[in-house]
Amino acid sequence: MKKLETKNSKYLDLITYVVCFALVIATPYLAGPTAPLFDWVGYGAMRNFFYELFTGIYWVIEIILMAVFYKKKLKKTILSNPETKGQELPYKRIAVISVVVAVCILVISAQIRFNVKPFYDLGEKFNGYELMNHIGIFIRNIVKCVWIVIMAKAIQSFFEQIGSGKINQLPYAGFVLMMTVGIYDFIIGANSLAVTYLFLYVIYGWLYLLTDRSMMKTYLLVMFIFLF
């Protein structure tokens, strides 16, 4: 019976990853028809803002519905990791995480000539409408980071279960995220530093392990790197 439960859990993790990836790709197409409904605001100049905003809103709704469904029907949590909840990290681990994050920020900063990234994304000349459009992107990326962490948990668990079933320190999640979400972002030009952000997905998977699988800590670190 225990073996059967493990098998079902394993495939549930894989299904979770596939569903999340599908929603990350498909939801923006749902937001597309919604944005023009607000063209009366700014005479259509804020359409991109509403597109990004509703992408983020729909993602939040999907995440909440998934979390409730998994909790009620499948007795499984996707937004937290009960095994590591409230667990403190050793100082050595904190030091490693700090170095990893600092190096990531340094690499990104060097490529944009040490400008503040949110302002770099805006460009040298921008008006109020362009500012709002970039705020929409900012909001969308904040929510996207939640998807990244949910997917990291699911696919890391899947690979560990098809292996020895023991905790593994290889960042499987990072490599899978890079080969799926990362490549998708690269193809659609989601980020100005496309190649850098492609490989950052490996780091995201590694951070999940370095934080002892704490989803909140991982989310905050991923969001910080992703946005800044």
PDB file of N, CA, C and O in Angstrom, residues 144-217:
ATOM      1  N   LYS A 144       4.627  35.337 -11.095  1.00  0.00           N
ATOM      2  CA  LYS A 144       5.309  34.265 -11.830  1.00  0.00           C
ATOM      3  C   LYS A 144       6.319  33.546 -10.940  1.00  0.00           C
ATOM      4  O   LYS A 144       6.517  32.333 -11.065  1.00  0.00           O
ATOM      5  N   CYS A 145       6.927  34.288 -10.032  1.00  0.00           N
ATOM      6  CA  CYS A 145       7.895  33.676  -9.121  1.00  0.00           C
ATOM      7  C   CYS A 145       7.236  32.625  -8.229  1.00  0.00           C
ATOM      8  O   CYS A 145       7.886  31.663  -7.813  1.00  0.00           O
ATOM      9  N   VAL A 146       5.951  32.810  -7.929  1.00  0.00           N
ATOM     10  CA  VAL A 146       5.216  31.802  -7.150  1.00  0.00           C
ATOM     11  C   VAL A 146       5.120  30.507  -7.953  1.00  0.00           C
ATOM     12  O   VAL A 146       5.358  29.414  -7.437  1.00  0.00           O
ATOM     13  N   TRP A 147       4.789  30.638  -9.249  1.00  0.00           N
ATOM     14  CA  TRP A 147       4.746  29.456 -10.119  1.00  0.00           C
ATOM     15  C   TRP A 147       6.092  28.745 -10.131  1.00  0.00           C
ATOM     16  O   TRP A 147       6.158  27.510 -10.065  1.00  0.00           O
ATOM     17  N   ILE A 148       7.163  29.514 -10.239  1.00  0.00           N
ATOM     18  CA  ILE A 148       8.504  28.929 -10.315  1.00  0.00           C
ATOM     19  C   ILE A 148       8.795  28.062  -9.094  1.00  0.00           C
ATOM     20  O   ILE A 148       9.306  26.943  -9.214  1.00  0.00           O
ATOM     21  N   VAL A 149       8.437  28.562  -7.912  1.00  0.00           N
ATOM     22  CA  VAL A 149       8.712  27.819  -6.684  1.00  0.00           C
ATOM     23  C   VAL A 149       7.812  26.589  -6.558  1.00  0.00           C
ATOM     24  O   VAL A 149       8.256  25.521  -6.140  1.00  0.00           O
ATOM     25  N   ILE A 150       6.551  26.734  -6.929  1.00  0.00           N
ATOM     26  CA  ILE A 150       5.639  25.579  -6.909  1.00  0.00           C
ATOM     27  C   ILE A 150       6.167  24.488  -7.838  1.00  0.00           C
ATOM     28  O   ILE A 150       6.178  23.291  -7.494  1.00  0.00           O
ATOM     29  N   MET A 151       6.602  24.885  -9.015  1.00  0.00           N
ATOM     30  CA  MET A 151       7.119  23.924  -9.993  1.00  0.00           C
ATOM     31  C   MET A 151       8.426  23.294  -9.516  1.00  0.00           C
ATOM     32  O   MET A 151       8.669  22.096  -9.731  1.00  0.00           O
ATOM     33  N   ALA A 152       9.264  24.099  -8.864  1.00  0.00           N
ATOM     34  CA  ALA A 152      10.528  23.579  -8.341  1.00  0.00           C
ATOM     35  C   ALA A 152      10.280  22.486  -7.313  1.00  0.00           C
ATOM     36  O   ALA A 152      10.929  21.429  -7.331  1.00  0.00           O
ATOM     37  N   LYS A 153       9.330  22.731  -6.421  1.00  0.00           N
ATOM     38  CA  LYS A 153       8.999  21.723  -5.400  1.00  0.00           C
ATOM     39  C   LYS A 153       8.492  20.437  -6.046  1.00  0.00           C
ATOM     40  O   LYS A 153       8.927  19.331  -5.684  1.00  0.00           O
ATOM     41  N   ALA A 154       7.586  20.574  -6.994  1.00  0.00           N
ATOM     42  CA  ALA A 154       6.950  19.400  -7.607  1.00  0.00           C
ATOM     43  C   ALA A 154       7.954  18.546  -8.370  1.00  0.00           C
ATOM     44  O   ALA A 154       8.016  17.325  -8.191  1.00  0.00           O
ATOM     45  N   ILE A 155       8.769  19.175  -9.218  1.00  0.00           N
ATOM     46  CA  ILE A 155       9.649  18.384 -10.080  1.00  0.00           C
ATOM     47  C   ILE A 155      10.848  17.848  -9.315  1.00  0.00           C
ATOM     48  O   ILE A 155      11.367  16.767  -9.630  1.00  0.00           O
ATOM     49  N   GLN A 156      11.306  18.564  -8.278  1.00  0.00           N
ATOM     50  CA  GLN A 156      12.392  18.045  -7.444  1.00  0.00           C
ATOM     51  C   GLN A 156      11.924  16.785  -6.720  1.00  0.00           C
ATOM     52  O   GLN A 156      12.639  15.783  -6.655  1.00  0.00           O
ATOM     53  N   SER A 157      10.703  16.842  -6.196  1.00  0.00           N
ATOM     54  CA  SER A 157      10.128  15.691  -5.507  1.00  0.00           C
ATOM     55  C   SER A 157       9.966  14.507  -6.466  1.00  0.00           C
ATOM     56  O   SER A 157      10.239  13.354  -6.101  1.00  0.00           O
ATOM     57  N   PHE A 158       9.538  14.794  -7.693  1.00  0.00           N
ATOM     58  CA  PHE A 158       9.346  13.730  -8.677  1.00  0.00           C
ATOM     59  C   PHE A 158      10.649  12.981  -8.943  1.00  0.00           C
ATOM     60  O   PHE A 158      10.689  11.743  -8.912  1.00  0.00           O
ATOM     61  N   PHE A 159      11.710  13.712  -9.210  1.00  0.00           N
ATOM     62  CA  PHE A 159      12.982  13.068  -9.543  1.00  0.00           C
ATOM     63  C   PHE A 159      13.578  12.322  -8.359  1.00  0.00           C
ATOM     64  O   PHE A 159      14.222  11.283  -8.530  1.00  0.00           O
ATOM     65  N   GLU A 160      13.350  12.839  -7.164  1.00  0.00           N
ATOM     66  CA  GLU A 160      13.858  12.128  -5.989  1.00  0.00           C
ATOM     67  C   GLU A 160      13.110  10.826  -5.769  1.00  0.00           C
ATOM     68  O   GLU A 160      13.686   9.826  -5.328  1.00  0.00           O
ATOM     69  N   GLN A 161      11.820  10.819  -6.104  1.00  0.00           N
ATOM     70  CA  GLN A 161      11.029   9.606  -5.916  1.00  0.00           C
ATOM     71  C   GLN A 161      11.313   8.543  -6.970  1.00  0.00           C
ATOM     72  O   GLN A 161      11.202   7.347  -6.676  1.00  0.00           O
ATOM     73  N   ILE A 162      11.676   8.949  -8.183  1.00  0.00           N
ATOM     74  CA  ILE A 162      11.997   7.933  -9.197  1.00  0.00           C
ATOM     75  C   ILE A 162      13.424   7.423  -9.023  1.00  0.00           C
ATOM     76  O   ILE A 162      13.813   6.437  -9.652  1.00  0.00           O
ATOM     77  N   GLY A 163      14.183   8.094  -8.159  1.00  0.00           N
ATOM     78  CA  GLY A 163      15.525   7.632  -7.831  1.00  0.00           C
ATOM     79  C   GLY A 163      15.480   6.704  -6.636  1.00  0.00           C
ATOM     80  O   GLY A 163      14.683   5.779  -6.555  1.00  0.00           O
ATOM     81  N   SER A 164      16.266   7.013  -5.680  1.00  0.00           N
ATOM     82  CA  SER A 164      16.344   6.157  -4.494  1.00  0.00           C
ATOM     83  C   SER A 164      15.226   6.428  -3.510  1.00  0.00           C
ATOM     84  O   SER A 164      15.027   5.669  -2.561  1.00  0.00           O
ATOM     85  N   GLY A 165      14.514   7.534  -3.747  1.00  0.00           N
ATOM     86  CA  GLY A 165      13.459   7.891  -2.808  1.00  0.00           C
ATOM     87  C   GLY A 165      13.994   8.696  -1.637  1.00  0.00           C
ATOM     88  O   GLY A 165      13.247   9.092  -0.754  1.00  0.00           O
ATOM     89  N   LYS A 166      15.314   8.943  -1.640  1.00  0.00           N
ATOM     90  CA  LYS A 166      15.932   9.704  -0.562  1.00  0.00           C
ATOM     91  C   LYS A 166      16.121  11.153  -0.989  1.00  0.00           C
ATOM     92  O   LYS A 166      16.112  11.487  -2.167  1.00  0.00           O
ATOM     93  N   ILE A 167      16.330  12.016   0.005  1.00  0.00           N
ATOM     94  CA  ILE A 167      16.582  13.427  -0.268  1.00  0.00           C
ATOM     95  C   ILE A 167      17.857  13.545  -1.094  1.00  0.00           C
ATOM     96  O   ILE A 167      18.884  12.979  -0.753  1.00  0.00           O
ATOM     97  N   ASN A 168      17.781  14.286  -2.175  1.00  0.00           N
ATOM     98  CA  ASN A 168      18.914  14.428  -3.088  1.00  0.00           C
ATOM     99  C   ASN A 168      19.299  15.897  -3.188  1.00  0.00           C
ATOM    100  O   ASN A 168      18.441  16.771  -3.235  1.00  0.00           O
ATOM    101  N   GLN A 169      20.602  16.150  -3.239  1.00  0.00           N
ATOM    102  CA  GLN A 169      21.080  17.525  -3.294  1.00  0.00           C
ATOM    103  C   GLN A 169      21.420  17.983  -4.713  1.00  0.00           C
ATOM    104  O   GLN A 169      22.021  19.045  -4.893  1.00  0.00           O
ATOM    105  N   LEU A 170      21.056  17.201  -5.708  1.00  0.00           N
ATOM    106  CA  LEU A 170      21.228  17.638  -7.094  1.00  0.00           C
ATOM    107  C   LEU A 170      20.023  18.485  -7.499  1.00  0.00           C
ATOM    108  O   LEU A 170      18.880  18.075  -7.296  1.00  0.00           O
ATOM    109  N   PRO A 171      20.258  19.669  -8.066  1.00  0.00           N
ATOM    110  CA  PRO A 171      19.131  20.572  -8.399  1.00  0.00           C
ATOM    111  C   PRO A 171      18.401  20.165  -9.676  1.00  0.00           C
ATOM    112  O   PRO A 171      18.425  20.867 -10.680  1.00  0.00           O
ATOM    113  N   TYR A 172      17.726  19.010  -9.610  1.00  0.00           N
ATOM    114  CA  TYR A 172      16.967  18.560 -10.771  1.00  0.00           C
ATOM    115  C   TYR A 172      15.967  19.628 -11.213  1.00  0.00           C
ATOM    116  O   TYR A 172      15.773  19.865 -12.403  1.00  0.00           O
ATOM    117  N   ALA A 173      15.330  20.256 -10.221  1.00  0.00           N
ATOM    118  CA  ALA A 173      14.311  21.266 -10.519  1.00  0.00           C
ATOM    119  C   ALA A 173      14.879  22.391 -11.367  1.00  0.00           C
ATOM    120  O   ALA A 173      14.242  22.870 -12.303  1.00  0.00           O
ATOM    121  N   GLY A 174      16.097  22.816 -11.045  1.00  0.00           N
ATOM    122  CA  GLY A 174      16.709  23.906 -11.785  1.00  0.00           C
ATOM    123  C   GLY A 174      16.922  23.587 -13.249  1.00  0.00           C
ATOM    124  O   GLY A 174      16.631  24.404 -14.131  1.00  0.00           O
ATOM    125  N   PHE A 175      17.404  22.381 -13.515  1.00  0.00           N
ATOM    126  CA  PHE A 175      17.662  21.988 -14.904  1.00  0.00           C
ATOM    127  C   PHE A 175      16.358  21.837 -15.690  1.00  0.00           C
ATOM    128  O   PHE A 175      16.283  22.230 -16.857  1.00  0.00           O
ATOM    129  N   VAL A 176      15.336  21.273 -15.053  1.00  0.00           N
ATOM    130  CA  VAL A 176      14.054  21.115 -15.743  1.00  0.00           C
ATOM    131  C   VAL A 176      13.405  22.472 -15.988  1.00  0.00           C
ATOM    132  O   VAL A 176      12.846  22.729 -17.061  1.00  0.00           O
ATOM    133  N   LEU A 177      13.478  23.355 -15.000  1.00  0.00           N
ATOM    134  CA  LEU A 177      12.937  24.704 -15.177  1.00  0.00           C
ATOM    135  C   LEU A 177      13.634  25.425 -16.326  1.00  0.00           C
ATOM    136  O   LEU A 177      12.993  26.111 -17.124  1.00  0.00           O
ATOM    137  N   MET A 178      14.945  25.268 -16.406  1.00  0.00           N
ATOM    138  CA  MET A 178      15.689  25.914 -17.491  1.00  0.00           C
ATOM    139  C   MET A 178      15.261  25.374 -18.851  1.00  0.00           C
ATOM    140  O   MET A 178      15.073  26.142 -19.804  1.00  0.00           O
ATOM    141  N   MET A 179      15.067  24.065 -18.947  1.00  0.00           N
ATOM    142  CA  MET A 179      14.737  23.432 -20.224  1.00  0.00           C
ATOM    143  C   MET A 179      13.277  23.627 -20.622  1.00  0.00           C
ATOM    144  O   MET A 179      12.917  23.343 -21.772  1.00  0.00           O
ATOM    145  N   THR A 180      12.453  24.092 -19.713  1.00  0.00           N
ATOM    146  CA  THR A 180      11.031  24.302 -20.027  1.00  0.00           C
ATOM    147  C   THR A 180      10.674  25.787 -19.956  1.00  0.00           C
ATOM    148  O   THR A 180      10.601  26.464 -20.973  1.00  0.00           O
ATOM    149  N   VAL A 181      10.507  26.288 -18.751  1.00  0.00           N
ATOM    150  CA  VAL A 181      10.137  27.700 -18.582  1.00  0.00           C
ATOM    151  C   VAL A 181      11.224  28.622 -19.126  1.00  0.00           C
ATOM    152  O   VAL A 181      10.939  29.626 -19.785  1.00  0.00           O
ATOM    153  N   GLY A 182      12.480  28.267 -18.848  1.00  0.00           N
ATOM    154  CA  GLY A 182      13.583  29.095 -19.306  1.00  0.00           C
ATOM    155  C   GLY A 182      13.642  29.228 -20.815  1.00  0.00           C
ATOM    156  O   GLY A 182      13.777  30.330 -21.359  1.00  0.00           O
ATOM    157  N   ILE A 183      13.532  28.099 -21.507  1.00  0.00           N
ATOM    158  CA  ILE A 183      13.577  28.122 -22.972  1.00  0.00           C
ATOM    159  C   ILE A 183      12.354  28.833 -23.531  1.00  0.00           C
ATOM    160  O   ILE A 183      12.450  29.578 -24.516  1.00  0.00           O
ATOM    161  N   TYR A 184      11.196  28.636 -22.901  1.00  0.00           N
ATOM    162  CA  TYR A 184       9.995  29.335 -23.350  1.00  0.00           C
ATOM    163  C   TYR A 184      10.173  30.852 -23.226  1.00  0.00           C
ATOM    164  O   TYR A 184       9.857  31.602 -24.157  1.00  0.00           O
ATOM    165  N   ASP A 185      10.692  31.304 -22.076  1.00  0.00           N
ATOM    166  CA  ASP A 185      10.957  32.731 -21.881  1.00  0.00           C
ATOM    167  C   ASP A 185      11.953  33.246 -22.919  1.00  0.00           C
ATOM    168  O   ASP A 185      11.821  34.361 -23.430  1.00  0.00           O
ATOM    169  N   PHE A 186      12.950  32.429 -23.208  1.00  0.00           N
ATOM    170  CA  PHE A 186      13.977  32.812 -24.182  1.00  0.00           C
ATOM    171  C   PHE A 186      13.355  32.997 -25.571  1.00  0.00           C
ATOM    172  O   PHE A 186      13.660  33.961 -26.281  1.00  0.00           O
ATOM    173  N   ILE A 187      12.480  32.090 -25.947  1.00  0.00           N
ATOM    174  CA  ILE A 187      11.867  32.135 -27.281  1.00  0.00           C
ATOM    175  C   ILE A 187      10.970  33.357 -27.439  1.00  0.00           C
ATOM    176  O   ILE A 187      10.991  34.028 -28.473  1.00  0.00           O
ATOM    177  N   ILE A 188      10.179  33.661 -26.403  1.00  0.00           N
ATOM    178  CA  ILE A 188       9.237  34.787 -26.521  1.00  0.00           C
ATOM    179  C   ILE A 188       9.881  36.122 -26.138  1.00  0.00           C
ATOM    180  O   ILE A 188       9.244  37.170 -26.231  1.00  0.00           O
ATOM    181  N   GLY A 189      11.144  36.093 -25.707  1.00  0.00           N
ATOM    182  CA  GLY A 189      11.827  37.328 -25.339  1.00  0.00           C
ATOM    183  C   GLY A 189      11.257  37.964 -24.091  1.00  0.00           C
ATOM    184  O   GLY A 189      11.068  39.182 -24.027  1.00  0.00           O
ATOM    185  N   ALA A 190      10.994  37.141 -23.068  1.00  0.00           N
ATOM    186  CA  ALA A 190      10.357  37.632 -21.851  1.00  0.00           C
ATOM    187  C   ALA A 190      11.257  38.552 -21.032  1.00  0.00           C
ATOM    188  O   ALA A 190      10.775  39.384 -20.265  1.00  0.00           O
ATOM    189  N   ASN A 191      12.572  38.387 -21.181  1.00  0.00           N
ATOM    190  CA  ASN A 191      13.512  39.184 -20.401  1.00  0.00           C
ATOM    191  C   ASN A 191      14.538  39.839 -21.310  1.00  0.00           C
ATOM    192  O   ASN A 191      14.919  39.277 -22.346  1.00  0.00           O
ATOM    193  N   SER A 192      15.001  41.012 -20.905  1.00  0.00           N
ATOM    194  CA  SER A 192      15.980  41.738 -21.713  1.00  0.00           C
ATOM    195  C   SER A 192      17.328  41.029 -21.730  1.00  0.00           C
ATOM    196  O   SER A 192      18.073  41.115 -22.708  1.00  0.00           O
ATOM    197  N   LEU A 193      17.679  40.322 -20.660  1.00  0.00           N
ATOM    198  CA  LEU A 193      18.925  39.555 -20.596  1.00  0.00           C
ATOM    199  C   LEU A 193      18.572  38.073 -20.745  1.00  0.00           C
ATOM    200  O   LEU A 193      18.656  37.292 -19.794  1.00  0.00           O
ATOM    201  N   ALA A 194      18.173  37.707 -21.934  1.00  0.00           N
ATOM    202  CA  ALA A 194      17.562  36.396 -22.180  1.00  0.00           C
ATOM    203  C   ALA A 194      18.452  35.227 -21.770  1.00  0.00           C
ATOM    204  O   ALA A 194      18.002  34.306 -21.089  1.00  0.00           O
ATOM    205  N   VAL A 195      19.718  35.235 -22.187  1.00  0.00           N
ATOM    206  CA  VAL A 195      20.616  34.106 -21.901  1.00  0.00           C
ATOM    207  C   VAL A 195      20.881  34.001 -20.405  1.00  0.00           C
ATOM    208  O   VAL A 195      20.868  32.906 -19.828  1.00  0.00           O
ATOM    209  N   THR A 196      21.117  35.131 -19.774  1.00  0.00           N
ATOM    210  CA  THR A 196      21.380  35.140 -18.330  1.00  0.00           C
ATOM    211  C   THR A 196      20.205  34.568 -17.556  1.00  0.00           C
ATOM    212  O   THR A 196      20.364  33.707 -16.679  1.00  0.00           O
ATOM    213  N   TYR A 197      18.997  35.018 -17.880  1.00  0.00           N
ATOM    214  CA  TYR A 197      17.818  34.546 -17.165  1.00  0.00           C
ATOM    215  C   TYR A 197      17.505  33.089 -17.482  1.00  0.00           C
ATOM    216  O   TYR A 197      16.875  32.392 -16.677  1.00  0.00           O
ATOM    217  N   LEU A 198      17.946  32.615 -18.636  1.00  0.00           N
ATOM    218  CA  LEU A 198      17.788  31.199 -18.960  1.00  0.00           C
ATOM    219  C   LEU A 198      18.548  30.344 -17.962  1.00  0.00           C
ATOM    220  O   LEU A 198      18.006  29.389 -17.393  1.00  0.00           O
ATOM    221  N   PHE A 199      19.806  30.703 -17.705  1.00  0.00           N
ATOM    222  CA  PHE A 199      20.632  29.909 -16.796  1.00  0.00           C
ATOM    223  C   PHE A 199      20.300  30.177 -15.324  1.00  0.00           C
ATOM    224  O   PHE A 199      20.626  29.354 -14.461  1.00  0.00           O
ATOM    225  N   LEU A 200      19.645  31.301 -15.050  1.00  0.00           N
ATOM    226  CA  LEU A 200      19.262  31.583 -13.665  1.00  0.00           C
ATOM    227  C   LEU A 200      18.251  30.567 -13.134  1.00  0.00           C
ATOM    228  O   LEU A 200      18.160  30.360 -11.916  1.00  0.00           O
ATOM    229  N   TYR A 201      17.521  29.918 -14.027  1.00  0.00           N
ATOM    230  CA  TYR A 201      16.556  28.917 -13.574  1.00  0.00           C
ATOM    231  C   TYR A 201      17.254  27.763 -12.853  1.00  0.00           C
ATOM    232  O   TYR A 201      16.685  27.157 -11.936  1.00  0.00           O
ATOM    233  N   VAL A 202      18.486  27.460 -13.253  1.00  0.00           N
ATOM    234  CA  VAL A 202      19.255  26.436 -12.539  1.00  0.00           C
ATOM    235  C   VAL A 202      19.537  26.911 -11.114  1.00  0.00           C
ATOM    236  O   VAL A 202      19.452  26.135 -10.155  1.00  0.00           O
ATOM    237  N   ILE A 203      19.866  28.189 -10.984  1.00  0.00           N
ATOM    238  CA  ILE A 203      20.122  28.769  -9.664  1.00  0.00           C
ATOM    239  C   ILE A 203      18.873  28.724  -8.794  1.00  0.00           C
ATOM    240  O   ILE A 203      18.949  28.434  -7.594  1.00  0.00           O
ATOM    241  N   TYR A 204      17.719  28.975  -9.397  1.00  0.00           N
ATOM    242  CA  TYR A 204      16.474  28.927  -8.629  1.00  0.00           C
ATOM    243  C   TYR A 204      16.258  27.541  -8.028  1.00  0.00           C
ATOM    244  O   TYR A 204      15.852  27.409  -6.869  1.00  0.00           O
ATOM    245  N   GLY A 205      16.523  26.524  -8.823  1.00  0.00           N
ATOM    246  CA  GLY A 205      16.393  25.161  -8.320  1.00  0.00           C
ATOM    247  C   GLY A 205      17.396  24.855  -7.222  1.00  0.00           C
ATOM    248  O   GLY A 205      17.087  24.132  -6.261  1.00  0.00           O
ATOM    249  N   TRP A 206      18.588  25.413  -7.350  1.00  0.00           N
ATOM    250  CA  TRP A 206      19.626  25.222  -6.347  1.00  0.00           C
ATOM    251  C   TRP A 206      19.256  25.935  -5.046  1.00  0.00           C
ATOM    252  O   TRP A 206      19.443  25.404  -3.952  1.00  0.00           O
ATOM    253  N   LEU A 207      18.699  27.142  -5.165  1.00  0.00           N
ATOM    254  CA  LEU A 207      18.291  27.889  -3.978  1.00  0.00           C
ATOM    255  C   LEU A 207      17.206  27.142  -3.198  1.00  0.00           C
ATOM    256  O   LEU A 207      17.166  27.201  -1.964  1.00  0.00           O
ATOM    257  N   TYR A 208      16.346  26.434  -3.919  1.00  0.00           N
ATOM    258  CA  TYR A 208      15.309  25.646  -3.255  1.00  0.00           C
ATOM    259  C   TYR A 208      15.940  24.607  -2.329  1.00  0.00           C
ATOM    260  O   TYR A 208      15.457  24.369  -1.210  1.00  0.00           O
ATOM    261  N   LEU A 209      17.039  24.018  -2.774  1.00  0.00           N
ATOM    262  CA  LEU A 209      17.743  23.042  -1.948  1.00  0.00           C
ATOM    263  C   LEU A 209      18.523  23.719  -0.829  1.00  0.00           C
ATOM    264  O   LEU A 209      18.560  23.230   0.305  1.00  0.00           O
ATOM    265  N   LEU A 210      19.165  24.838  -1.139  1.00  0.00           N
ATOM    266  CA  LEU A 210      19.970  25.543  -0.142  1.00  0.00           C
ATOM    267  C   LEU A 210      19.124  26.060   1.022  1.00  0.00           C
ATOM    268  O   LEU A 210      19.601  26.174   2.151  1.00  0.00           O
ATOM    269  N   THR A 211      17.868  26.373   0.750  1.00  0.00           N
ATOM    270  CA  THR A 211      16.967  26.842   1.817  1.00  0.00           C
ATOM    271  C   THR A 211      16.291  25.683   2.533  1.00  0.00           C
ATOM    272  O   THR A 211      15.328  25.894   3.285  1.00  0.00           O
ATOM    273  N   ASP A 212      16.805  24.474   2.306  1.00  0.00           N
ATOM    274  CA  ASP A 212      16.196  23.270   2.889  1.00  0.00           C
ATOM    275  C   ASP A 212      14.742  23.126   2.492  1.00  0.00           C
ATOM    276  O   ASP A 212      13.874  22.786   3.300  1.00  0.00           O
ATOM    277  N   ARG A 213      14.473  23.464   1.216  1.00  0.00           N
ATOM    278  CA  ARG A 213      13.148  23.294   0.628  1.00  0.00           C
ATOM    279  C   ARG A 213      12.084  24.188   1.272  1.00  0.00           C
ATOM    280  O   ARG A 213      10.903  23.842   1.269  1.00  0.00           O
ATOM    281  N   SER A 214      12.513  25.305   1.794  1.00  0.00           N
ATOM    282  CA  SER A 214      11.556  26.288   2.319  1.00  0.00           C
ATOM    283  C   SER A 214      11.007  27.084   1.149  1.00  0.00           C
ATOM    284  O   SER A 214      11.740  27.816   0.482  1.00  0.00           O
ATOM    285  N   MET A 215       9.712  26.978   0.909  1.00  0.00           N
ATOM    286  CA  MET A 215       9.120  27.639  -0.251  1.00  0.00           C
ATOM    287  C   MET A 215       9.087  29.150  -0.084  1.00  0.00           C
ATOM    288  O   MET A 215       9.286  29.891  -1.041  1.00  0.00           O
ATOM    289  N   MET A 216       8.837  29.636   1.125  1.00  0.00           N
ATOM    290  CA  MET A 216       8.789  31.076   1.348  1.00  0.00           C
ATOM    291  C   MET A 216      10.165  31.699   1.169  1.00  0.00           C
ATOM    292  O   MET A 216      10.314  32.730   0.501  1.00  0.00           O
ATOM    293  N   LYS A 217      11.189  31.078   1.757  1.00  0.00           N
ATOM    294  CA  LYS A 217      12.554  31.605   1.609  1.00  0.00           C
ATOM    295  C   LYS A 217      12.978  31.566   0.144  1.00  0.00           C
ATOM    296  O   LYS A 217      13.579  32.524  -0.370  1.00  0.00           O
TER     297      LYS A 217
END
